[in-house]
Amino acid sequence: MEGTQTLSARTLLGLPYALKPVFTLFTHCFPLPSGCRLRSTMILGWTVTAVALIAIFFQDQPTPYFQDRELVGTPLSELSTQQMNSINLDAPSHGAFYVMLMSIASVGYVLADVAADELIRDVATHHFDVFSSQRDEDVVLQPVITKYRVFAMLGSFLFMGVGMSGWDYGGDFDFTLEYTQVMLLTG
């Protein structure tokens, strides 16, 4: 994909998190019809995320741009006709589908995250007697939640770093996970 396409993809994946206050308003103004509205919203968000990630697994991966990894980094003007025929010039056009599914997964994650934050706020208020102010509530639970979130992110970075550092992705390992396999495991 070209630089503008990858930047647009990065923006699309980050947009739901930037719109987190809108999702918060959505969960308050349009609650799901259930006695456990926040839990239902969390389940809906995680279901949307899982369905989008698993849908990526069932989508056939297109042929990569460079089918011969030895050609990576070689200017196209220096390639022979046979080497140019091995390059899939149509590969960048297949990225939009994956970006859209990842954006849907990101929307589901933020929806579940907003509902989880609100559920934690309710638990802190009603079960831990945090009544005096918003600041007390944040002092009690926010560092704990942030700690677990950071540990989960570190674990996912380690998983991606080891699982996708094979020759196919420019790494040195003899083993690698395919992109679709990673999506199935995370979904």
Coordinates of N, CA and C in Angstrom, one line a residue:
M1 N 0.8 -1.2 0.0 CA 0.0 0.0 0.0 C 0.9 1.2 0.0
E2 N 0.4 2.3 -0.6 CA 1.1 3.5 -0.6 C 1.1 4.2 0.7
G3 N 1.9 5.2 0.9 CA 2.0 5.9 2.2 C 0.7 6.6 2.6
T4 N 0.0 7.2 1.6 CA -1.3 7.8 1.9 C -2.3 6.8 2.4
Q5 N -2.3 5.6 1.7 CA -3.2 4.5 2.1 C -2.9 4.0 3.5
T6 N -1.6 3.8 3.8 CA -1.3 3.3 5.2 C -1.6 4.4 6.3
L7 N -1.4 5.6 5.9 CA -1.7 6.7 6.9 C -3.2 6.8 7.1
S8 N -4.0 6.6 6.0 CA -5.5 6.6 6.1 C -5.9 5.4 7.0
A9 N -5.3 4.3 6.8 CA -5.6 3.1 7.5 C -5.3 3.3 9.0
R10 N -4.2 3.9 9.3 CA -3.8 4.1 10.7 C -4.8 5.1 11.3
T11 N -5.3 6.1 10.6 CA -6.3 7.0 11.1 C -7.6 6.4 11.3
L12 N -8.0 5.5 10.4 CA -9.3 4.8 10.6 C -9.3 3.9 11.8
L13 N -8.1 3.3 12.0 CA -8.1 2.4 13.2 C -8.0 3.1 14.5
G14 N -7.5 4.4 14.5 CA -7.4 5.2 15.7 C -8.7 6.0 15.9
L15 N -9.5 6.2 14.9 CA -10.6 7.1 15.0 C -11.6 6.7 16.1
P16 N -12.0 5.4 16.2 CA -13.0 5.0 17.3 C -12.4 5.4 18.7
Y17 N -11.2 5.2 18.9 CA -10.6 5.5 20.2 C -10.7 7.0 20.5
A18 N -10.5 7.8 19.4 CA -10.5 9.3 19.6 C -12.0 9.7 19.8
L19 N -12.9 8.9 19.3 CA -14.3 9.2 19.5 C -14.9 8.5 20.7
K20 N -14.1 8.2 21.7 CA -14.6 7.5 22.9 C -15.6 8.3 23.6
P21 N -15.5 9.6 23.7 CA -16.6 10.3 24.4 C -18.0 10.2 23.7
V22 N -18.0 10.1 22.4 CA -19.2 9.9 21.6 C -19.8 8.5 22.0
F23 N -18.9 7.5 22.1 CA -19.4 6.2 22.5 C -20.0 6.2 23.9
T24 N -19.4 7.0 24.8 CA -19.9 7.1 26.1 C -21.3 7.7 26.1
L25 N -21.5 8.7 25.3 CA -22.8 9.3 25.2 C -23.8 8.3 24.6
F26 N -23.3 7.5 23.7 CA -24.2 6.5 23.0 C -24.6 5.5 24.1
T27 N -23.7 5.0 24.9 CA -24.1 4.0 25.9 C -25.1 4.6 27.0
H28 N -25.0 5.9 27.2 CA -25.9 6.5 28.2 C -27.2 6.9 27.6
C29 N -27.2 7.5 26.4 CA -28.5 7.9 25.8 C -29.3 6.8 25.2
F30 N -28.6 5.8 24.7 CA -29.3 4.7 24.0 C -29.0 3.4 24.7
P31 N -29.4 3.1 25.9 CA -29.0 1.9 26.5 C -29.7 0.7 25.9
L32 N -29.1 -0.4 26.0 CA -29.7 -1.7 25.5 C -30.8 -2.1 26.4
P33 N -31.9 -2.6 25.9 CA -33.1 -3.0 26.7 C -32.8 -4.2 27.5
S34 N -32.2 -4.0 28.7 CA -31.9 -5.2 29.5 C -31.6 -4.6 30.9
G35 N -31.7 -5.5 31.9 CA -31.4 -5.1 33.3 C -29.9 -4.8 33.5
C36 N -29.1 -5.5 32.7 CA -27.7 -5.4 32.8 C -27.2 -4.7 31.5
R37 N -27.5 -3.4 31.4 CA -27.2 -2.7 30.1 C -25.7 -2.6 29.8
L38 N -24.9 -2.4 30.8 CA -23.5 -2.2 30.6 C -22.8 -3.6 30.2
R39 N -23.3 -4.6 30.9 CA -22.7 -5.9 30.5 C -23.2 -6.3 29.1
S40 N -24.4 -6.0 28.8 CA -24.9 -6.3 27.4 C -24.1 -5.5 26.4
T41 N -23.8 -4.3 26.7 CA -23.0 -3.4 25.8 C -21.6 -4.0 25.6
M42 N -21.0 -4.5 26.7 CA -19.7 -5.1 26.6 C -19.7 -6.3 25.8
I43 N -20.7 -7.1 26.0 CA -20.8 -8.4 25.2 C -21.0 -8.0 23.7
L44 N -21.9 -7.0 23.4 CA -22.1 -6.6 22.0 C -20.7 -6.1 21.4
G45 N -20.0 -5.3 22.2 CA -18.7 -4.8 21.7 C -17.7 -5.9 21.4
W46 N -17.6 -6.8 22.3 CA -16.6 -7.9 22.1 C -17.1 -8.9 21.0
T47 N -18.4 -9.0 20.9 CA -18.9 -9.9 19.8 C -18.6 -9.2 18.4
V48 N -18.8 -7.9 18.3 CA -18.5 -7.2 17.0 C -17.0 -7.4 16.7
T49 N -16.2 -7.2 17.8 CA -14.7 -7.3 17.6 C -14.3 -8.8 17.1
A50 N -14.9 -9.8 17.8 CA -14.5 -11.1 17.5 C -15.0 -11.5 16.1
V51 N -16.2 -11.1 15.7 CA -16.7 -11.5 14.4 C -15.9 -10.8 13.3
A52 N -15.5 -9.6 13.5 CA -14.6 -8.9 12.5 C -13.3 -9.6 12.4
L53 N -12.7 -10.0 13.5 CA -11.4 -10.6 13.4 C -11.4 -12.0 12.9
I54 N -12.5 -12.7 13.2 CA -12.6 -14.1 12.7 C -13.0 -14.0 11.2
A55 N -13.7 -13.0 10.8 CA -14.0 -12.8 9.3 C -12.7 -12.6 8.5
I56 N -11.7 -12.0 9.1 CA -10.5 -11.8 8.4 C -9.8 -13.2 8.2
F57 N -9.9 -14.1 9.2 CA -9.4 -15.4 9.1 C -9.9 -16.2 7.9
F58 N -11.2 -16.0 7.7 CA -11.9 -16.8 6.6 C -11.8 -16.1 5.2
Q59 N -11.2 -14.9 5.2 CA -11.0 -14.3 3.9 C -9.7 -14.8 3.3
D60 N -9.7 -15.1 2.0 CA -8.4 -15.6 1.4 C -7.4 -14.5 1.3
Q61 N -6.2 -14.7 1.7 CA -5.2 -13.7 1.6 C -4.7 -13.6 0.1
P62 N -4.6 -12.3 -0.4 CA -4.1 -12.2 -1.7 C -2.7 -12.5 -1.8
T63 N -2.2 -12.6 -3.1 CA -0.8 -12.9 -3.3 C 0.0 -11.7 -2.9
P64 N 1.1 -11.8 -2.2 CA 1.9 -10.6 -1.8 C 2.5 -9.9 -2.9
Y65 N 2.9 -8.7 -2.7 CA 3.5 -7.8 -3.7 C 4.8 -8.5 -4.3
F66 N 5.7 -8.9 -3.4 CA 6.9 -9.6 -3.7 C 6.7 -11.1 -3.4
Q67 N 6.5 -11.9 -4.4 CA 6.4 -13.3 -4.2 C 7.8 -13.9 -3.9
D68 N 8.8 -13.3 -4.5 CA 10.2 -13.8 -4.2 C 10.8 -12.8 -3.2
R69 N 11.0 -13.2 -2.0 CA 11.5 -12.3 -0.9 C 12.9 -11.7 -1.2
E70 N 13.6 -12.3 -2.1 CA 15.0 -11.9 -2.4 C 14.9 -10.5 -3.2
L71 N 13.8 -10.2 -3.8 CA 13.6 -9.0 -4.5 C 13.3 -7.8 -3.7
V72 N 13.0 -8.0 -2.4 CA 12.6 -6.9 -1.6 C 13.8 -5.9 -1.4
G73 N 13.6 -4.7 -1.7 CA 14.6 -3.6 -1.5 C 15.3 -3.4 -2.8
T74 N 15.1 -4.2 -3.9 CA 15.7 -3.9 -5.2 C 14.8 -2.9 -6.0
P75 N 15.4 -1.9 -6.5 CA 14.6 -0.9 -7.3 C 14.0 -1.7 -8.5
L76 N 12.7 -1.3 -8.8 CA 12.0 -2.0 -9.9 C 12.7 -1.8 -11.2
S77 N 13.4 -0.7 -11.4 CA 14.1 -0.5 -12.7 C 15.3 -1.4 -12.9
E78 N 15.8 -2.1 -11.9 CA 16.9 -3.0 -12.0 C 16.4 -4.5 -12.1
L79 N 15.1 -4.7 -12.2 CA 14.6 -6.1 -12.2 C 14.4 -6.5 -13.7
S80 N 14.6 -7.8 -13.9 CA 14.4 -8.3 -15.3 C 12.9 -8.5 -15.5
T81 N 12.6 -8.8 -16.8 CA 11.2 -9.0 -17.1 C 10.6 -10.2 -16.4
Q82 N 11.3 -11.2 -16.2 CA 10.8 -12.4 -15.5 C 10.6 -12.0 -14.0
Q83 N 11.5 -11.3 -13.4 CA 11.3 -10.8 -12.0 C 10.1 -9.9 -11.9
M84 N 9.9 -9.0 -12.9 CA 8.8 -8.1 -12.8 C 7.5 -8.8 -13.0
N85 N 7.5 -9.9 -13.7 CA 6.2 -10.7 -13.8 C 5.9 -11.4 -12.5
S86 N 6.9 -11.6 -11.7 CA 6.6 -12.3 -10.4 C 6.0 -11.3 -9.3
I87 N 6.0 -10.0 -9.6 CA 5.5 -9.0 -8.7 C 4.0 -8.8 -8.9
N88 N 3.3 -8.8 -7.9 CA 1.8 -8.6 -7.9 C 1.5 -7.2 -7.8
L89 N 1.4 -6.5 -8.9 CA 1.1 -5.0 -8.9 C -0.2 -4.7 -8.3
D90 N -1.1 -5.6 -8.3 CA -2.5 -5.4 -7.8 C -2.6 -5.6 -6.3
A91 N -1.6 -6.0 -5.6 CA -1.6 -6.3 -4.2 C -2.1 -5.1 -3.3
P92 N -1.7 -3.8 -3.6 CA -2.1 -2.7 -2.7 C -3.6 -2.5 -2.7
S93 N -4.3 -2.9 -3.8 CA -5.8 -2.7 -3.9 C -6.6 -3.6 -3.0
H94 N -5.9 -4.7 -2.4 CA -6.6 -5.6 -1.6 C -6.6 -5.2 -0.1
G95 N -5.9 -4.1 0.2 CA -5.8 -3.7 1.6 C -7.1 -3.1 2.2
A96 N -7.9 -2.5 1.4 CA -9.1 -1.8 1.9 C -10.0 -2.7 2.7
F97 N -10.2 -3.9 2.2 CA -11.1 -4.8 2.9 C -10.6 -5.1 4.3
Y98 N -9.3 -5.4 4.4 CA -8.8 -5.7 5.8 C -8.8 -4.4 6.7
V99 N -8.6 -3.3 6.1 CA -8.7 -2.1 6.9 C -10.1 -1.8 7.4
M100 N -11.1 -2.1 6.6 CA -12.5 -1.9 7.0 C -12.9 -2.9 8.1
L101 N -12.5 -4.2 8.0 CA -12.8 -5.1 9.1 C -12.0 -4.8 10.4
M102 N -10.8 -4.3 10.2 CA -10.0 -3.9 11.4 C -10.7 -2.7 12.1
S103 N -11.2 -1.8 11.3 CA -11.9 -0.6 11.8 C -13.2 -1.0 12.5
I104 N -13.9 -2.0 12.0 CA -15.1 -2.5 12.7 C -14.7 -3.2 14.0
A105 N -13.6 -3.9 14.0 CA -13.1 -4.5 15.2 C -12.7 -3.4 16.2
S106 N -12.2 -2.3 15.8 CA -11.8 -1.2 16.6 C -13.0 -0.6 17.3
V107 N -14.1 -0.4 16.5 CA -15.3 0.1 17.0 C -15.9 -0.8 18.1
G108 N -15.9 -2.1 17.9 CA -16.4 -3.0 18.9 C -15.5 -3.0 20.1
Y109 N -14.2 -2.8 20.0 CA -13.3 -2.8 21.2 C -13.6 -1.5 22.0
V110 N -13.8 -0.4 21.3 CA -14.0 0.9 22.0 C -15.4 0.8 22.7
L111 N -16.4 0.2 22.1 CA -17.7 0.1 22.7 C -17.6 -0.8 23.9
A112 N -16.9 -1.9 23.9 CA -16.7 -2.7 25.1 C -15.9 -2.0 26.1
D113 N -14.9 -1.2 25.7 CA -14.1 -0.5 26.7 C -14.8 0.6 27.4
V114 N -15.7 1.3 26.7 CA -16.5 2.4 27.3 C -17.5 1.8 28.3
A115 N -18.1 0.7 27.9 CA -19.0 0.0 28.9 C -18.3 -0.6 30.1
A116 N -17.1 -1.1 29.9 CA -16.3 -1.6 31.0 C -15.9 -0.5 32.0
D117 N -15.5 0.7 31.4 CA -15.1 1.8 32.2 C -16.3 2.3 33.1
E118 N -17.5 2.3 32.4 CA -18.7 2.8 33.2 C -19.1 1.7 34.2
L119 N -18.9 0.5 33.9 CA -19.2 -0.6 34.9 C -18.3 -0.5 36.1
I120 N -17.0 -0.3 35.8 CA -16.1 -0.1 36.9 C -16.4 1.1 37.8
R121 N -16.9 2.2 37.1 CA -17.3 3.4 37.9 C -18.5 3.1 38.7
D122 N -19.4 2.3 38.2 CA -20.6 1.9 39.0 C -20.2 1.0 40.2
V123 N -19.3 0.1 39.9 CA -18.9 -0.8 41.0 C -18.2 0.0 42.1
A124 N -17.3 1.0 41.7 CA -16.6 1.8 42.7 C -17.6 2.6 43.5
T125 N -18.6 3.1 42.8 CA -19.5 4.0 43.5 C -20.4 3.2 44.5
H126 N -20.9 2.1 44.1 CA -21.9 1.4 44.8 C -21.4 0.3 45.8
H127 N -20.2 -0.2 45.5 CA -19.7 -1.3 46.3 C -18.5 -0.9 47.2
F128 N -17.8 0.1 46.8 CA -16.6 0.5 47.5 C -16.8 1.9 48.2
D129 N -18.0 2.4 48.3 CA -18.3 3.6 48.9 C -17.5 4.8 48.5
V130 N -17.2 4.9 47.2 CA -16.5 6.0 46.7 C -17.5 7.0 46.3
F131 N -17.9 7.9 47.2 CA -19.0 8.9 46.9 C -18.5 10.3 46.8
S132 N -17.4 10.6 47.5 CA -17.1 12.0 47.7 C -16.8 12.8 46.4
S133 N -16.1 12.2 45.4 CA -15.8 13.0 44.2 C -15.3 12.0 43.1
Q134 N -15.3 12.6 41.9 CA -14.8 11.8 40.8 C -13.3 11.5 41.0
R135 N -12.6 12.4 41.7 CA -11.2 12.2 41.9 C -10.9 11.0 42.8
D136 N -11.7 10.8 43.8 CA -11.5 9.7 44.7 C -11.7 8.3 43.9
E137 N -12.7 8.3 43.1 CA -12.9 7.1 42.3 C -11.8 6.8 41.4
D138 N -11.2 7.8 40.8 CA -10.0 7.6 39.9 C -8.8 7.2 40.6
V139 N -8.6 7.7 41.9 CA -7.5 7.3 42.7 C -7.6 5.9 43.1
V140 N -8.8 5.4 43.3 CA -9.0 4.0 43.8 C -8.7 3.0 42.7
L141 N -9.4 3.2 41.6 CA -9.4 2.1 40.6 C -8.6 2.4 39.3
Q142 N -8.4 3.6 38.9 CA -7.8 3.9 37.6 C -6.4 3.4 37.5
P143 N -5.5 3.5 38.6 CA -4.2 2.9 38.4 C -4.2 1.4 38.3
V144 N -5.1 0.7 39.0 CA -5.2 -0.7 38.9 C -5.6 -1.1 37.5
I145 N -6.6 -0.5 36.9 CA -7.1 -0.8 35.6 C -6.0 -0.5 34.6
T146 N -5.3 0.6 34.7 CA -4.3 1.0 33.8 C -3.1 0.0 33.8
K147 N -2.8 -0.5 35.0 CA -1.7 -1.5 35.1 C -2.1 -2.8 34.4
Y148 N -3.3 -3.3 34.5 CA -3.6 -4.5 33.8 C -3.7 -4.3 32.3
R149 N -4.2 -3.1 31.9 CA -4.3 -2.8 30.5 C -2.9 -2.8 29.9
V150 N -1.9 -2.2 30.6 CA -0.6 -2.1 30.1 C 0.1 -3.5 30.0
F151 N -0.2 -4.3 31.0 CA 0.4 -5.7 31.0 C -0.2 -6.5 29.8
A152 N -1.5 -6.3 29.6 CA -2.1 -7.0 28.4 C -1.6 -6.5 27.1
M153 N -1.3 -5.2 27.0 CA -0.7 -4.7 25.8 C 0.7 -5.2 25.6
L154 N 1.5 -5.3 26.7 CA 2.8 -5.8 26.6 C 2.8 -7.3 26.1
G155 N 1.9 -8.0 26.7 CA 1.7 -9.4 26.3 C 1.4 -9.5 24.8
S156 N 0.5 -8.7 24.3 CA 0.2 -8.7 22.9 C 1.3 -8.3 22.0
F157 N 2.1 -7.3 22.4 CA 3.3 -6.9 21.7 C 4.3 -8.1 21.6
L158 N 4.5 -8.8 22.7 CA 5.4 -9.9 22.8 C 4.9 -11.0 21.8
F159 N 3.6 -11.3 21.9 CA 3.0 -12.3 21.0 C 3.2 -11.9 19.5
M160 N 3.0 -10.7 19.2 CA 3.2 -10.2 17.8 C 4.7 -10.3 17.4
G161 N 5.5 -9.8 18.3 CA 7.0 -9.8 18.1 C 7.6 -11.2 17.8
V162 N 7.1 -12.1 18.6 CA 7.6 -13.5 18.4 C 6.9 -14.2 17.3
G163 N 5.6 -14.1 17.3 CA 4.8 -14.8 16.3 C 4.9 -14.4 14.9
M164 N 5.3 -13.1 14.7 CA 5.3 -12.6 13.3 C 6.7 -12.1 13.0
S165 N 7.7 -12.7 13.5 CA 9.1 -12.3 13.2 C 9.8 -13.3 12.3
G166 N 9.0 -13.9 11.4 CA 9.6 -14.9 10.5 C 10.1 -14.2 9.2
W167 N 10.6 -15.1 8.4 CA 11.1 -14.6 7.1 C 10.1 -13.9 6.3
D168 N 8.8 -14.3 6.3 CA 7.8 -13.7 5.5 C 7.6 -12.2 5.9
Y169 N 7.9 -11.8 7.1 CA 7.7 -10.4 7.6 C 9.0 -9.7 7.8
G170 N 10.0 -10.2 7.2 CA 11.3 -9.5 7.3 C 12.1 -9.8 8.6
G171 N 11.7 -10.8 9.3 CA 12.4 -11.2 10.5 C 13.4 -12.3 10.3
D172 N 14.0 -12.8 11.3 CA 15.0 -13.9 11.2 C 14.5 -15.3 11.7
F173 N 13.3 -15.4 12.2 CA 12.9 -16.7 12.7 C 12.5 -17.6 11.6
D174 N 12.7 -18.9 11.8 CA 12.3 -19.9 10.9 C 10.8 -20.2 10.9
F175 N 10.1 -19.8 11.9 CA 8.7 -20.0 12.1 C 8.0 -18.7 12.0
T176 N 6.7 -18.7 11.7 CA 5.9 -17.4 11.7 C 4.4 -17.8 11.7
L177 N 3.7 -16.9 12.1 CA 2.2 -17.0 12.1 C 1.7 -16.2 10.9
E178 N 0.8 -16.6 10.2 CA 0.2 -15.8 9.1 C -0.7 -14.8 9.7
Y179 N -0.9 -13.7 9.0 CA -1.8 -12.6 9.5 C -3.2 -13.1 9.9
T180 N -3.7 -14.0 9.0 CA -5.1 -14.5 9.3 C -5.1 -15.4 10.6
Q181 N -4.0 -16.1 10.8 CA -3.9 -16.9 12.0 C -3.9 -16.1 13.3
V182 N -3.2 -14.9 13.2 CA -3.1 -14.0 14.3 C -4.5 -13.4 14.6
M183 N -5.3 -13.1 13.5 CA -6.6 -12.6 13.7 C -7.5 -13.6 14.3
L184 N -7.4 -14.9 13.9 CA -8.2 -16.0 14.5 C -7.9 -16.1 16.0
L185 N -6.6 -16.1 16.4 CA -6.2 -16.3 17.8 C -6.6 -15.1 18.6
T186 N -6.6 -13.9 18.1 CA -7.0 -12.7 18.9 C -8.5 -12.6 18.9
G187 N -9.2 -13.1 17.9 CA -10.7 -13.0 17.8 C -11.3 -14.1 18.7

